Short mmCIF file of C-alpha atoms in Angstrom, two decimals:
data_model
loop_
_atom_site.label_atom_id
_atom_site.label_comp_id
_atom_site.label_asym_id
_atom_site.label_seq_id
_atom_site.Cartn_x
_atom_site.Cartn_y
_atom_site.Cartn_z
CA MET I 1 -68.81 78.97 93.90
CA SER I 2 -66.19 81.44 94.84
CA HIS I 3 -64.18 82.98 91.95
CA SER I 4 -61.20 82.59 94.11
CA ALA I 5 -61.43 78.78 94.20
CA ARG I 6 -58.72 77.13 92.22
CA ARG I 7 -59.57 74.80 89.34
CA PRO I 8 -57.88 71.43 89.40
CA SER I 9 -54.61 71.45 87.39
CA SER I 10 -54.67 69.48 84.18
CA ARG I 11 -50.96 69.62 83.76
CA LEU I 12 -49.12 66.29 83.68
CA VAL I 13 -46.99 65.86 86.75
CA ARG I 14 -43.34 65.27 85.79
CA PRO I 15 -41.40 63.34 88.48
CA GLU I 16 -38.26 65.00 89.78
CA VAL I 17 -34.94 63.21 90.01
CA GLY I 18 -31.45 64.22 91.11
CA SER I 19 -28.81 64.65 88.44
CA ILE I 20 -26.49 62.08 90.05
CA THR I 21 -29.39 59.62 90.34
CA LEU I 22 -30.40 60.00 86.69
CA ALA I 23 -26.74 59.85 85.58
CA THR I 24 -26.17 56.61 87.53
CA LEU I 25 -29.38 55.02 86.25
CA THR I 26 -28.46 55.90 82.65
CA ALA I 27 -24.99 54.46 83.11
CA PHE I 28 -26.48 51.18 84.53
CA TYR I 29 -28.90 51.05 81.58
CA LEU I 30 -26.12 51.49 79.06
CA ILE I 31 -24.04 48.74 80.69
CA ALA I 32 -26.77 46.27 81.27
CA PHE I 33 -28.86 46.67 78.08
CA THR I 34 -26.47 47.73 75.25
CA ASN I 35 -23.28 45.84 75.90
CA ARG I 36 -24.32 42.30 75.30
CA THR I 37 -21.43 41.70 72.73
CA PHE I 38 -18.95 43.21 75.10
CA PHE I 39 -19.81 41.09 78.10
CA ASN I 40 -20.34 37.91 75.97
CA ARG I 41 -16.77 38.34 74.80
CA SER I 42 -15.51 39.16 78.26
CA PHE I 43 -16.97 35.92 79.53
CA GLU I 44 -15.38 34.06 76.72
CA TYR I 45 -11.87 35.73 77.06
CA PHE I 46 -11.41 35.80 80.85
CA ASP I 47 -10.53 32.48 82.49
CA ASN I 48 -10.27 34.03 85.99
CA HIS I 49 -13.79 34.77 87.27
CA LEU I 50 -12.51 37.14 89.91
CA SER I 51 -10.57 39.18 87.31
CA LEU I 52 -13.67 39.31 85.17
CA ALA I 53 -15.68 40.57 88.09
CA ALA I 54 -13.08 43.23 88.89
CA PHE I 55 -12.93 44.24 85.18
CA SER I 56 -16.78 44.59 84.94
CA LEU I 57 -17.11 46.48 88.21
CA GLY I 58 -14.32 48.83 87.30
CA LEU I 59 -15.88 49.64 83.89
CA SER I 60 -19.19 50.11 85.56
CA CYS I 61 -17.68 52.71 87.92
CA LEU I 62 -16.06 54.50 85.01
CA PHE I 63 -19.36 54.61 83.11
CA ALA I 64 -21.07 56.11 86.18
CA ALA I 65 -18.25 58.54 86.79
CA PHE I 66 -18.45 59.81 83.20
CA THR I 67 -22.26 60.32 83.18
CA ILE I 68 -22.10 62.15 86.50
CA ALA I 69 -19.29 64.34 85.16
CA ILE I 70 -21.52 65.57 82.30
CA SER I 71 -24.56 66.17 84.58
CA VAL I 72 -24.49 69.88 83.81
CA LYS I 73 -27.73 71.80 83.34
CA TYR I 74 -28.68 72.23 79.63
CA LEU I 75 -26.03 69.66 78.65
CA MET I 76 -27.00 66.57 80.59
CA LYS I 77 -30.25 65.52 78.79
CA PRO I 78 -28.96 66.00 75.21
CA VAL I 79 -25.74 64.10 75.92
CA LEU I 80 -27.47 61.29 77.77
CA ILE I 81 -30.07 60.94 74.98
CA LEU I 82 -27.35 60.85 72.36
CA MET I 83 -25.58 58.20 74.22
CA VAL I 84 -28.65 56.03 74.56
CA LEU I 85 -29.71 56.41 70.95
CA SER I 86 -26.12 55.77 69.74
CA ALA I 87 -25.71 52.68 71.95
CA ALA I 88 -29.09 51.31 70.95
CA SER I 89 -28.26 51.56 67.14
CA ALA I 90 -24.72 50.22 67.64
CA SER I 91 -25.86 47.30 69.76
CA TRP I 92 -28.23 46.14 66.99
CA PHE I 93 -25.32 45.78 64.57
CA MET I 94 -22.80 44.56 67.06
CA ASP I 95 -25.09 41.99 68.72
CA GLY I 96 -26.79 40.85 65.44
CA PHE I 97 -23.92 40.93 62.99
CA GLY I 98 -20.76 41.07 65.05
CA THR I 99 -19.99 44.51 63.60
CA ILE I 100 -17.37 46.73 65.12
CA ILE I 101 -18.19 50.48 64.78
CA ASP I 102 -14.74 51.97 64.22
CA VAL I 103 -13.84 54.97 62.08
CA ASP I 104 -13.62 52.94 58.91
CA MET I 105 -17.12 51.55 59.52
CA ILE I 106 -18.47 55.06 60.20
CA ARG I 107 -16.79 56.23 56.89
CA ASN I 108 -18.31 53.29 55.01
CA ALA I 109 -21.73 54.12 56.41
CA ALA I 110 -21.44 57.81 55.68
CA THR I 111 -20.64 57.15 51.97
CA THR I 112 -23.34 54.54 51.44
CA THR I 113 -26.45 55.03 49.38
CA THR I 114 -30.07 55.41 50.55
CA SER I 115 -30.90 52.10 48.91
CA GLU I 116 -28.14 50.26 50.71
CA ALA I 117 -29.11 51.90 54.01
CA GLY I 118 -32.71 50.82 53.39
CA HIS I 119 -31.64 47.13 53.47
CA LEU I 120 -30.30 47.70 57.02
CA ILE I 121 -33.20 49.85 58.45
CA THR I 122 -35.50 46.91 58.75
CA PRO I 123 -38.85 46.56 60.85
CA ALA I 124 -36.79 44.55 63.43
CA TYR I 125 -34.27 47.39 63.65
CA ILE I 126 -36.96 49.95 64.10
CA LEU I 127 -38.59 47.93 66.83
CA HIS I 128 -35.17 47.54 68.49
CA MET I 129 -34.59 51.27 68.33
CA THR I 130 -37.98 52.07 69.78
CA VAL I 131 -37.60 49.74 72.75
CA PHE I 132 -33.93 50.34 73.53
CA GLY I 133 -33.44 53.87 72.24
CA ILE I 134 -36.49 55.97 71.82
CA LEU I 135 -38.42 54.92 74.92
CA PRO I 136 -35.51 55.38 77.36
CA SER I 137 -34.72 58.75 75.65
CA LEU I 138 -38.30 59.88 76.21
CA MET I 139 -38.09 58.97 79.76
CA ILE I 140 -34.89 61.03 80.16
CA ALA I 141 -36.54 63.97 78.36
CA PHE I 142 -39.65 63.73 80.46
CA VAL I 143 -38.28 63.78 84.04
CA GLN I 144 -37.36 67.04 85.74
CA ILE I 145 -33.76 67.11 86.92
CA LYS I 146 -33.06 68.70 90.25
CA HIS I 147 -29.87 70.74 89.71
CA ARG I 148 -27.89 72.38 92.55
CA ASN I 149 -26.01 75.65 92.20
CA PHE I 150 -22.64 75.34 90.56
CA PHE I 151 -20.43 75.00 93.64
CA ALA I 152 -22.84 72.64 95.39
CA LYS I 153 -23.08 70.57 92.23
CA LEU I 154 -19.24 70.48 91.94
CA ARG I 155 -19.02 69.35 95.57
CA TRP I 156 -21.62 66.65 95.29
CA ASN I 157 -20.41 65.35 91.93
CA LEU I 158 -16.85 65.08 93.14
CA THR I 159 -18.15 63.27 96.24
CA ALA I 160 -19.61 60.67 93.88
CA ILE I 161 -16.98 60.67 91.14
CA VAL I 162 -13.80 60.35 93.31
CA PRO I 163 -14.85 57.17 95.11
CA LEU I 164 -16.02 55.69 91.82
CA LEU I 165 -12.62 56.41 90.22
CA LEU I 166 -10.82 55.00 93.27
CA LEU I 167 -12.92 51.85 93.12
CA ALA I 168 -12.24 51.49 89.33
CA LEU I 169 -8.51 51.96 90.02
CA ALA I 170 -8.60 49.35 92.71
CA CYS I 171 -10.40 46.89 90.44
CA GLY I 172 -7.85 47.54 87.71
CA VAL I 173 -4.86 46.98 90.00
CA SER I 174 -6.35 43.79 91.56
CA GLY I 175 -6.96 42.17 88.15
CA ALA I 176 -4.13 43.94 86.33
CA ARG I 177 -2.35 40.81 85.04
CA SER I 178 -5.46 39.13 83.57
CA ILE I 179 -6.93 42.37 82.29
CA ALA I 180 -3.68 43.27 80.54
CA ALA I 181 -3.30 39.77 78.99
CA VAL I 182 -6.91 39.63 77.70
CA THR I 183 -6.93 43.06 76.19
CA ARG I 184 -3.55 42.54 74.58
CA LEU I 185 -4.48 39.21 73.10
CA HIS I 186 -8.09 40.15 72.15
CA LYS I 187 -7.91 43.58 70.70
CA ASP I 188 -11.53 43.33 69.54
CA LEU I 189 -12.84 43.47 73.20
CA ILE I 190 -12.40 47.10 73.92
CA LEU I 191 -13.59 47.95 70.33
CA THR I 192 -17.02 46.63 71.30
CA LEU I 193 -17.45 48.92 74.37
CA ASN I 194 -20.69 50.67 73.75
CA PRO I 195 -21.40 53.60 73.22
CA PHE I 196 -17.95 55.09 73.84
CA VAL I 197 -16.17 53.47 70.88
CA PRO I 198 -19.01 54.17 68.23
CA VAL I 199 -19.43 57.84 69.52
CA GLY I 200 -15.69 58.35 69.60
CA SER I 201 -15.31 56.88 66.06
CA ALA I 202 -18.11 59.17 64.80
CA ILE I 203 -16.41 62.30 66.39
CA SER I 204 -13.01 61.31 64.88
CA PHE I 205 -14.60 60.74 61.47
CA ALA I 206 -16.35 64.13 61.62
CA LEU I 207 -13.13 66.03 62.55
CA ALA I 208 -11.20 64.20 59.89
CA SER I 209 -13.73 64.76 57.19
CA GLU I 210 -13.64 68.51 57.77
CA ALA I 211 -9.84 68.53 57.43
CA ASP I 212 -10.02 66.25 54.28
CA LYS I 213 -12.06 69.01 52.40
CA ASN I 214 -8.89 70.98 51.79
CA ILE I 215 -6.71 68.07 50.47
CA VAL I 216 -5.56 68.40 46.85
CA ALA I 217 -4.23 65.21 45.19
CA ALA I 218 -0.50 65.37 44.34
CA PRO I 219 0.42 64.43 40.75
CA LEU I 220 1.48 60.80 40.09
CA GLY I 221 3.08 59.25 37.09
CA THR I 222 3.07 62.41 34.99
CA ASP I 223 5.96 60.86 33.03
CA ALA I 224 3.72 58.02 31.90
CA LYS I 225 3.84 56.97 28.30
CA VAL I 226 2.56 53.93 26.32
CA ALA I 227 5.55 51.87 25.29
CA GLY I 228 4.36 51.62 21.68
CA PRO I 229 1.60 50.17 19.61
CA THR I 230 0.85 46.45 19.77
CA ALA I 231 2.31 44.19 17.15
CA SER I 232 -1.07 44.00 15.41
CA GLY I 233 -1.66 47.70 15.66
CA LYS I 234 -4.92 47.13 17.48
CA PRO I 235 -5.74 49.24 20.59
CA ARG I 236 -5.24 47.71 24.01
CA VAL I 237 -8.50 47.52 25.94
CA LEU I 238 -8.54 46.57 29.70
CA ILE I 239 -11.70 46.10 31.67
CA ILE I 240 -11.20 46.11 35.46
CA VAL I 241 -14.17 44.61 37.40
CA THR I 242 -14.06 45.79 40.98
CA GLY I 243 -16.14 43.18 42.70
CA GLU I 244 -18.21 43.66 45.83
CA THR I 245 -18.16 41.42 48.86
CA ALA I 246 -17.07 38.24 47.13
CA ARG I 247 -14.98 35.98 49.25
CA ALA I 248 -12.53 33.40 47.83
CA GLU I 249 -13.71 30.76 50.15
CA ASN I 250 -17.01 30.42 48.20
CA PHE I 251 -15.39 30.34 44.81
CA SER I 252 -15.19 26.80 43.31
CA LEU I 253 -12.03 28.12 41.55
CA SER I 254 -10.59 28.24 45.07
CA GLY I 255 -11.64 24.67 45.75
CA TYR I 256 -15.12 25.31 47.24
CA ALA I 257 -17.20 22.13 47.06
CA ARG I 258 -20.12 23.75 45.25
CA ASP I 259 -19.72 24.63 41.65
CA THR I 260 -20.14 28.40 41.96
CA ASN I 261 -17.95 29.13 38.87
CA PRO I 262 -19.38 26.96 36.15
CA GLU I 263 -18.87 29.54 33.45
CA LEU I 264 -15.50 30.93 34.36
CA LYS I 265 -13.89 27.44 34.54
CA LYS I 266 -14.72 27.09 30.77
CA ARG I 267 -12.88 30.33 29.98
CA ASP I 268 -9.15 30.59 29.58
CA ILE I 269 -8.56 32.44 32.85
CA THR I 270 -5.85 32.65 35.43
CA TYR I 271 -7.01 32.43 38.97
CA PHE I 272 -4.78 33.80 41.70
CA SER I 273 -5.77 31.72 44.65
CA GLN I 274 -3.95 33.35 47.54
CA THR I 275 -4.99 36.93 47.26
CA SER I 276 -5.65 39.27 50.13
CA SER I 277 -7.50 42.53 50.30
CA CYS I 278 -6.32 45.96 51.46
CA GLY I 279 -9.26 46.43 53.73
CA THR I 280 -12.58 44.87 54.90
CA ALA I 281 -14.93 47.63 53.71
CA THR I 282 -15.46 49.31 50.31
CA ALA I 283 -14.46 52.80 51.61
CA VAL I 284 -11.00 51.44 52.42
CA SER I 285 -10.31 48.73 49.80
CA VAL I 286 -11.48 50.49 46.57
CA PRO I 287 -9.28 53.61 46.89
CA CYS I 288 -6.42 51.52 48.38
CA MET I 289 -6.47 48.97 45.45
CA PHE I 290 -6.29 51.82 42.90
CA SER I 291 -3.48 53.54 44.71
CA ASN I 292 0.29 52.81 44.58
CA LEU I 293 0.62 53.11 48.30
CA LYS I 294 0.22 49.50 49.16
CA ARG I 295 -1.77 48.33 52.23
CA SER I 296 1.21 49.09 54.47
CA GLY I 297 1.33 52.78 53.50
CA TYR I 298 -2.33 53.40 52.81
CA SER I 299 -4.63 55.66 54.83
CA HIS I 300 -7.81 57.47 53.87
CA ARG I 301 -5.93 60.74 53.95
CA ALA I 302 -2.94 59.46 51.96
CA GLY I 303 -5.33 58.08 49.34
CA LEU I 304 -6.97 61.58 48.96
CA ALA I 305 -3.58 63.27 48.79
CA ASN I 306 -2.28 61.32 45.84
CA GLU I 307 -3.48 60.59 42.29
CA ASN I 308 -4.25 56.97 41.48
CA LEU I 309 -4.08 54.45 38.66
CA LEU I 310 -6.74 56.16 36.59
CA ASP I 311 -4.84 59.40 36.74
CA VAL I 312 -1.63 57.60 35.56
CA PHE I 313 -3.56 56.10 32.66
CA GLY I 314 -4.81 59.60 31.80
CA HIS I 315 -1.17 61.05 31.91
CA ALA I 316 -0.31 58.29 29.37
CA GLY I 317 -3.06 59.38 27.00
CA ILE I 318 -5.23 56.34 27.62
CA THR I 319 -8.94 56.85 27.67
CA THR I 320 -10.43 55.90 31.07
CA GLU I 321 -14.02 55.58 32.26
CA TRP I 322 -15.69 54.36 35.53
CA TRP I 323 -19.07 52.71 35.57
CA GLU I 324 -20.77 52.84 38.90
CA ASN I 325 -23.29 50.31 40.19
CA ASN I 326 -22.57 50.23 43.81
CA THR I 327 -22.18 52.84 46.68
CA GLY I 328 -19.84 55.20 44.91
CA ASP I 329 -16.24 55.36 43.55
CA LYS I 330 -14.89 56.56 46.90
CA ASN I 331 -13.05 59.44 45.19
CA VAL I 332 -11.11 57.21 42.81
CA ALA I 333 -12.87 58.63 39.75
CA ASP I 334 -12.75 62.21 40.89
CA ARG I 335 -10.73 63.21 37.77
CA THR I 336 -12.18 60.48 35.37
CA VAL I 337 -15.39 60.25 33.29
CA MET I 338 -17.94 58.46 35.46
CA HIS I 339 -21.29 56.98 34.57
CA SER I 340 -23.73 55.87 37.31
CA PHE I 341 -26.12 53.03 36.74
CA SER I 342 -27.83 52.97 40.12
CA ASN I 343 -30.74 55.02 38.78
CA ALA I 344 -30.86 53.46 35.31
CA ASN I 345 -34.46 53.14 34.03
CA ASP I 346 -34.18 49.52 32.94
CA PRO I 347 -37.11 47.48 34.29
CA ARG I 348 -35.29 44.14 33.42
CA PHE I 349 -32.57 44.83 35.99
CA CYS I 350 -33.56 47.92 38.17
CA LYS I 351 -35.81 48.43 41.06
CA ASP I 352 -35.91 50.97 43.90
CA ASN I 353 -32.75 52.74 42.77
CA GLU I 354 -30.74 49.59 42.55
CA CYS I 355 -29.72 47.65 39.44
CA LEU I 356 -28.29 44.22 38.94
CA ASP I 357 -24.94 44.15 37.22
CA ASP I 358 -26.39 42.98 33.86
CA VAL I 359 -27.33 46.54 33.42
CA MET I 360 -23.67 47.43 32.84
CA VAL I 361 -23.06 44.33 30.72
CA GLY I 362 -25.87 45.40 28.41
CA GLN I 363 -24.04 48.68 27.58
CA LEU I 364 -20.66 47.09 26.92
CA ASP I 365 -21.33 46.36 23.17
CA THR I 366 -21.96 50.06 22.55
CA TRP I 367 -18.76 51.13 24.52
CA LEU I 368 -16.65 48.59 22.78
CA SER I 369 -17.86 49.59 19.37
CA ASN I 370 -16.70 53.17 20.05
CA VAL I 371 -13.22 52.38 21.21
CA LYS I 372 -10.73 54.32 19.04
CA GLY I 373 -7.51 53.94 20.97
CA ASP I 374 -5.96 52.36 24.08
CA SER I 375 -8.88 52.31 26.68
CA VAL I 376 -9.55 51.31 30.30
CA LEU I 377 -13.02 50.75 31.69
CA VAL I 378 -13.71 50.10 35.40
CA LEU I 379 -17.00 48.28 36.27
CA HIS I 380 -17.83 48.73 39.96
CA GLN I 381 -20.22 45.94 40.78
CA LEU I 382 -23.07 45.62 43.19
CA GLY I 383 -22.05 42.00 43.29
CA SER I 384 -22.80 40.14 46.58
CA HIS I 385 -23.64 43.15 48.66
CA GLY I 386 -25.48 42.16 51.88
CA PRO I 387 -27.52 41.70 53.77
CA ALA I 388 -30.16 41.58 51.01
CA TYR I 389 -28.33 38.86 49.09
CA TYR I 390 -31.51 37.54 47.50
CA GLN I 391 -31.88 40.80 45.50
CA ARG I 392 -28.50 40.42 43.81
CA TYR I 393 -29.35 37.93 41.11
CA THR I 394 -32.00 37.05 38.65
CA PRO I 395 -34.36 34.10 39.28
CA GLU I 396 -32.39 31.61 37.10
CA PHE I 397 -29.38 31.82 39.39
CA ALA I 398 -31.42 30.77 42.46
CA ARG I 399 -29.88 27.29 42.22
CA PHE I 400 -29.01 26.77 45.93
CA THR I 401 -32.08 26.53 48.03
CA PRO I 402 -33.74 27.19 50.42
CA GLU I 403 -33.07 30.92 50.08
CA CYS I 404 -32.97 33.62 52.70
CA SER I 405 -35.45 36.02 51.12
CA THR I 406 -35.09 38.86 53.48
CA GLY I 407 -32.55 41.53 54.55
CA GLU I 408 -32.97 40.44 58.18
CA ILE I 409 -30.56 37.53 57.80
CA GLY I 410 -30.59 36.82 61.51
CA THR I 411 -34.08 35.39 61.17
CA CYS I 412 -32.95 32.86 58.61
CA ASP I 413 -31.36 29.54 59.04
CA ARG I 414 -27.59 29.96 58.44
CA GLN I 415 -27.47 27.47 55.64
CA ALA I 416 -30.23 29.45 53.90
CA VAL I 417 -27.97 32.55 54.21
CA ILE I 418 -25.02 30.67 52.67
CA ASN I 419 -27.27 29.31 49.85
CA THR I 420 -28.32 32.82 49.01
CA TYR I 421 -24.79 34.18 49.04
CA ASP I 422 -23.64 31.34 46.85
CA ASN I 423 -26.28 32.35 44.37
CA THR I 424 -24.78 35.80 44.16
CA ILE I 425 -21.39 34.25 43.37
CA LEU I 426 -23.05 32.23 40.57
CA TYR I 427 -24.37 35.47 39.16
CA THR I 428 -21.00 37.23 39.42
CA ASP I 429 -19.48 34.25 37.61
CA HIS I 430 -22.03 34.84 34.77
CA ILE I 431 -21.28 38.57 34.69
CA LEU I 432 -17.51 37.97 34.37
CA ALA I 433 -17.99 35.28 31.78
CA SER I 434 -20.17 37.71 29.77
CA VAL I 435 -17.51 40.44 29.92
CA ILE I 436 -14.89 37.97 28.77
CA ASP I 437 -17.10 36.78 25.95
CA LYS I 438 -17.76 40.37 24.70
CA LEU I 439 -14.10 41.13 24.70
CA LYS I 440 -13.17 37.94 22.93
CA ALA I 441 -15.76 38.52 20.25
CA ARG I 442 -13.86 41.71 19.22
CA GLU I 443 -10.35 40.37 19.19
CA ASP I 444 -10.21 41.13 15.50
CA LYS I 445 -10.37 44.85 16.34
CA ILE I 446 -8.90 45.11 19.88
CA ASP I 447 -6.16 43.62 22.14
CA PRO I 448 -8.27 42.89 25.22
CA ALA I 449 -7.81 41.80 28.83
CA MET I 450 -9.91 41.72 31.95
CA ILE I 451 -8.97 41.87 35.65
CA TYR I 452 -11.51 40.91 38.42
CA MET I 453 -10.71 41.64 42.02
CA SER I 454 -13.23 41.66 44.88
CA ASP I 455 -12.82 44.66 47.26
CA HIS I 456 -13.21 42.51 50.38
CA GLY I 457 -14.84 39.30 51.58
CA GLU I 458 -17.89 38.56 53.75
CA SER I 459 -18.55 36.73 57.05
CA LEU I 460 -21.52 34.28 56.90
CA GLY I 461 -21.92 33.34 60.51
CA GLU I 462 -18.37 32.05 61.24
CA ASN I 463 -17.71 32.80 65.02
CA GLY I 464 -21.00 34.62 65.13
CA LEU I 465 -19.96 37.25 62.49
CA TYR I 466 -21.92 38.40 59.58
CA LEU I 467 -21.31 41.03 56.79
CA HIS I 468 -17.91 42.74 56.78
CA GLY I 469 -15.97 45.64 58.04
CA ALA I 470 -14.08 44.08 60.94
CA PRO I 471 -10.90 45.95 61.89
CA TYR I 472 -8.18 44.43 59.74
CA ILE I 473 -5.97 43.46 62.66
CA ILE I 474 -8.62 41.09 63.93
CA ALA I 475 -10.51 40.39 60.64
CA PRO I 476 -11.25 36.73 59.85
CA SER I 477 -9.85 35.32 56.57
CA GLN I 478 -13.40 35.27 55.14
CA GLN I 479 -13.31 39.05 55.04
CA THR I 480 -9.72 39.39 53.66
CA HIS I 481 -9.15 36.36 51.29
CA VAL I 482 -10.58 37.59 47.98
CA PRO I 483 -10.86 36.23 44.38
CA PHE I 484 -8.60 37.54 41.74
CA VAL I 485 -9.21 36.58 38.13
CA LEU I 486 -7.13 37.51 35.00
CA TRP I 487 -8.15 36.91 31.45
CA GLN I 488 -6.01 37.95 28.43
CA GLY I 489 -6.81 37.88 24.82
CA ALA I 490 -4.72 35.89 22.46
CA GLU I 491 -2.21 38.62 21.56
CA MET I 492 -1.53 39.54 25.26
CA LYS I 493 -1.47 35.92 26.33
CA ALA I 494 1.12 35.07 23.66
CA SER I 495 3.54 37.52 25.28
CA VAL I 496 3.45 35.63 28.58
CA ASP I 497 5.11 32.35 29.51
CA ALA I 498 2.17 30.02 30.44
CA GLY I 499 4.13 27.74 32.71
CA CYS I 500 5.61 30.72 34.64
CA LEU I 501 2.14 32.25 34.99
CA THR I 502 0.68 28.99 36.36
CA LYS I 503 3.34 28.94 39.06
CA ARG I 504 2.81 32.62 39.92
CA ALA I 505 -0.97 32.10 40.27
CA VAL I 506 -0.49 29.96 43.33
CA GLU I 507 1.76 32.39 45.10
CA GLU I 508 0.64 35.19 47.35
CA ALA I 509 -0.94 38.18 45.69
CA SER I 510 -2.88 41.20 47.07
CA HIS I 511 -4.62 44.43 46.19
CA ASP I 512 -1.12 45.87 46.03
CA ASN I 513 -0.66 44.13 42.67
CA LEU I 514 -3.63 45.76 40.78
CA PHE I 515 -1.97 49.12 40.19
CA HIS I 516 1.26 47.68 38.70
CA THR I 517 -0.37 44.75 36.84
CA ALA I 518 -2.82 47.01 35.15
CA LEU I 519 -0.01 49.36 33.97
CA GLY I 520 1.87 46.36 32.72
CA LEU I 521 -1.08 45.04 30.72
CA MET I 522 -1.52 48.48 29.10
CA SER I 523 2.32 48.66 28.40
CA VAL I 524 2.67 51.97 30.31
CA ASN I 525 6.14 53.03 31.19
CA THR I 526 6.40 55.36 34.26
CA SER I 527 8.51 55.81 37.34
CA ALA I 528 5.37 54.93 39.34
CA TYR I 529 5.52 51.33 38.06
CA THR I 530 7.20 48.69 40.18
CA PRO I 531 7.87 45.55 38.18
CA LYS I 532 7.99 43.10 41.17
CA LEU I 533 4.36 44.08 42.02
CA ASP I 534 3.14 43.25 38.55
CA VAL I 535 2.03 39.57 38.67
CA LEU I 536 2.92 39.22 34.99
CA SER I 537 6.27 40.91 34.98
CA ALA I 538 8.56 37.92 35.71
CA CYS I 539 6.56 35.93 33.15
CA ARG I 540 6.64 38.23 30.17
CA LYS I 541 8.69 37.13 27.20
CA PRO I 542 11.51 39.59 26.27
CA ALA I 543 10.03 40.34 22.89
CA SER I 544 6.83 41.73 24.34
CA GLY I 545 8.51 44.95 25.30
CA ALA I 546 5.99 45.86 27.91
CA ASN I 547 7.72 47.72 30.84
CA SER I 548 10.89 45.86 30.11
#
C-alpha cells in the first residue's frame, strides 16, 4: 500500500448551517416550546382570533429579528445557549406553578438557601431541563455556523431583519385596538414572555445588586426612649413571630371551614381578620414589614438605605435578637444579634440543613430565663414553606389526609396539596400557642406580648397558580391576605379597652402596622412612631402612658 494513500478520517462530521438559519430555528424553538403559559393566556385573553393571530405573528417576527441581530461570530452560540437554558428553566416554573420571573422573584431566588433550592430541583425538573434545555443547547454547540465577512453579514442580516420588523409593525397596527386593550387589562401577559422577561429581570437584578453594595443605612429613631417602667416594674418582653407562607384563607380564625387553629382559639388572642401583606415573597415582605416606609414607599433599595424597627429598639436601649429558621433575615438583622437554627444539630427536629420550628421553641425557656430588661425577640419561621409542605410538621399534625408527600406538587391531586398545606397551618398554630404559653408562664417576672404576622400567602391551585411571588399588581388575594395575631399578657391587656380592640380587629390592617404597633407595645417614644398606624393606639386607656 502506498504511503501516500490517505487513511479514512475518524473525525465526526459537524453539519454546517447559516447564521440566519440557526437564529431563525432557535427563535421558532423558543416560541413554540418554551412559551406555553404565554400563549395559553393569550388564547384566554383575546376574544378576536384575527387580533390574536396578528399578535402572535408579530411577536414571532420580533423573536426572529432579535436572534438574527445577535448572530455575530463568537457571540451567537453563547447567547443562544443562554437563552435556551434560561427559557427552559423559566418555562418549568411558569408552566407548572404559574410563577412570573420578575426582579423580585430573581432576588428571592438569589437569597434562598441550598436546602430550599433542593426542594425545587426535582428529578422532573432535571428531566425537563435535559429535554428542553441541555439537548437543544448541545445541538447549537455542535453545528458549524457559516459566517460571512462583516459587511456581507450586515447586508444579509438587514435583508432579513427589516422585513421582519415591518411585518411585526403591520401586525401591531392591524390589531392595535385589541392588543392595547388586552395588555392594559391583563398586565401579567407580557410578564410571561419567555425568555426575555426572565433574562431581563436577571440583568436588572445583577446591576442593582452591584449598586446596592455601597448603600449605608441612614439612622432612624435615634431619639427613641422607653416612656418609663411598667406599673409592676417588670421588664417588657415582646416576641415577634414572622410567619412564612401562611395565608389567612386557611386559618379557621378567618372563618375557614376546617379547624386549623384549635390551640390558638383557646388562647386569649386578638385576630386581625383583614390584614394585607407588603409583598408576595419573603425578600420583599420581611424587610418591608420591619421598615417604617409603608408598602407605598417601600423599595428594596429604600429598605437598605434606612434603619428599621430593630435599630429603633436598639436606640431605645431595648435588647433585641433575631432567631433565623428560614431563608435569611433579608438584611433586617444586619445590626442586631442573630442566631441561625437552620444547621442546628437536633435530630428531633432537624434533617438535611432544615429544622422544624419546634427547634426555636425549645430554646425559649433558656432565653426567657436570662431576660434582665426590656427585650424583643424575632422568630423567623420556616412555617408553611413550599413546595415540600409535607416536611414542615411532625407526624402528629398529619390530620388532613391524603397528603402530598413530595415536593413535586404538580403530580399530586390538588386536594392532597391543600390537605398537606393545612397540616402546616395546624403546626404553626401549635408553635404560636406554645410561644404564648411560655410567655404566660412567666408573667410573674415579665410583662409579655406576642405578635404573629405572616410575610405573604400562598396559591394552592386557584386559577392554575401555585406557590407565591406573583407581581403585587396582579397577585391573587391568596398571596396577599395574611394572618395577624396579637396576644398580650394581663398587664398590657389591662391598659387596652377590650371593646375598642374587638372593633379594631375587624377593620383593615397591613404590614404597615407592625413597626408602630411594636413600638407602642414596648412603650417607645420616638419621632419615627405614627400613632394612627399602631393598631392599639386608639384603644389604649389614658392611664397607660404608652406613646400618649
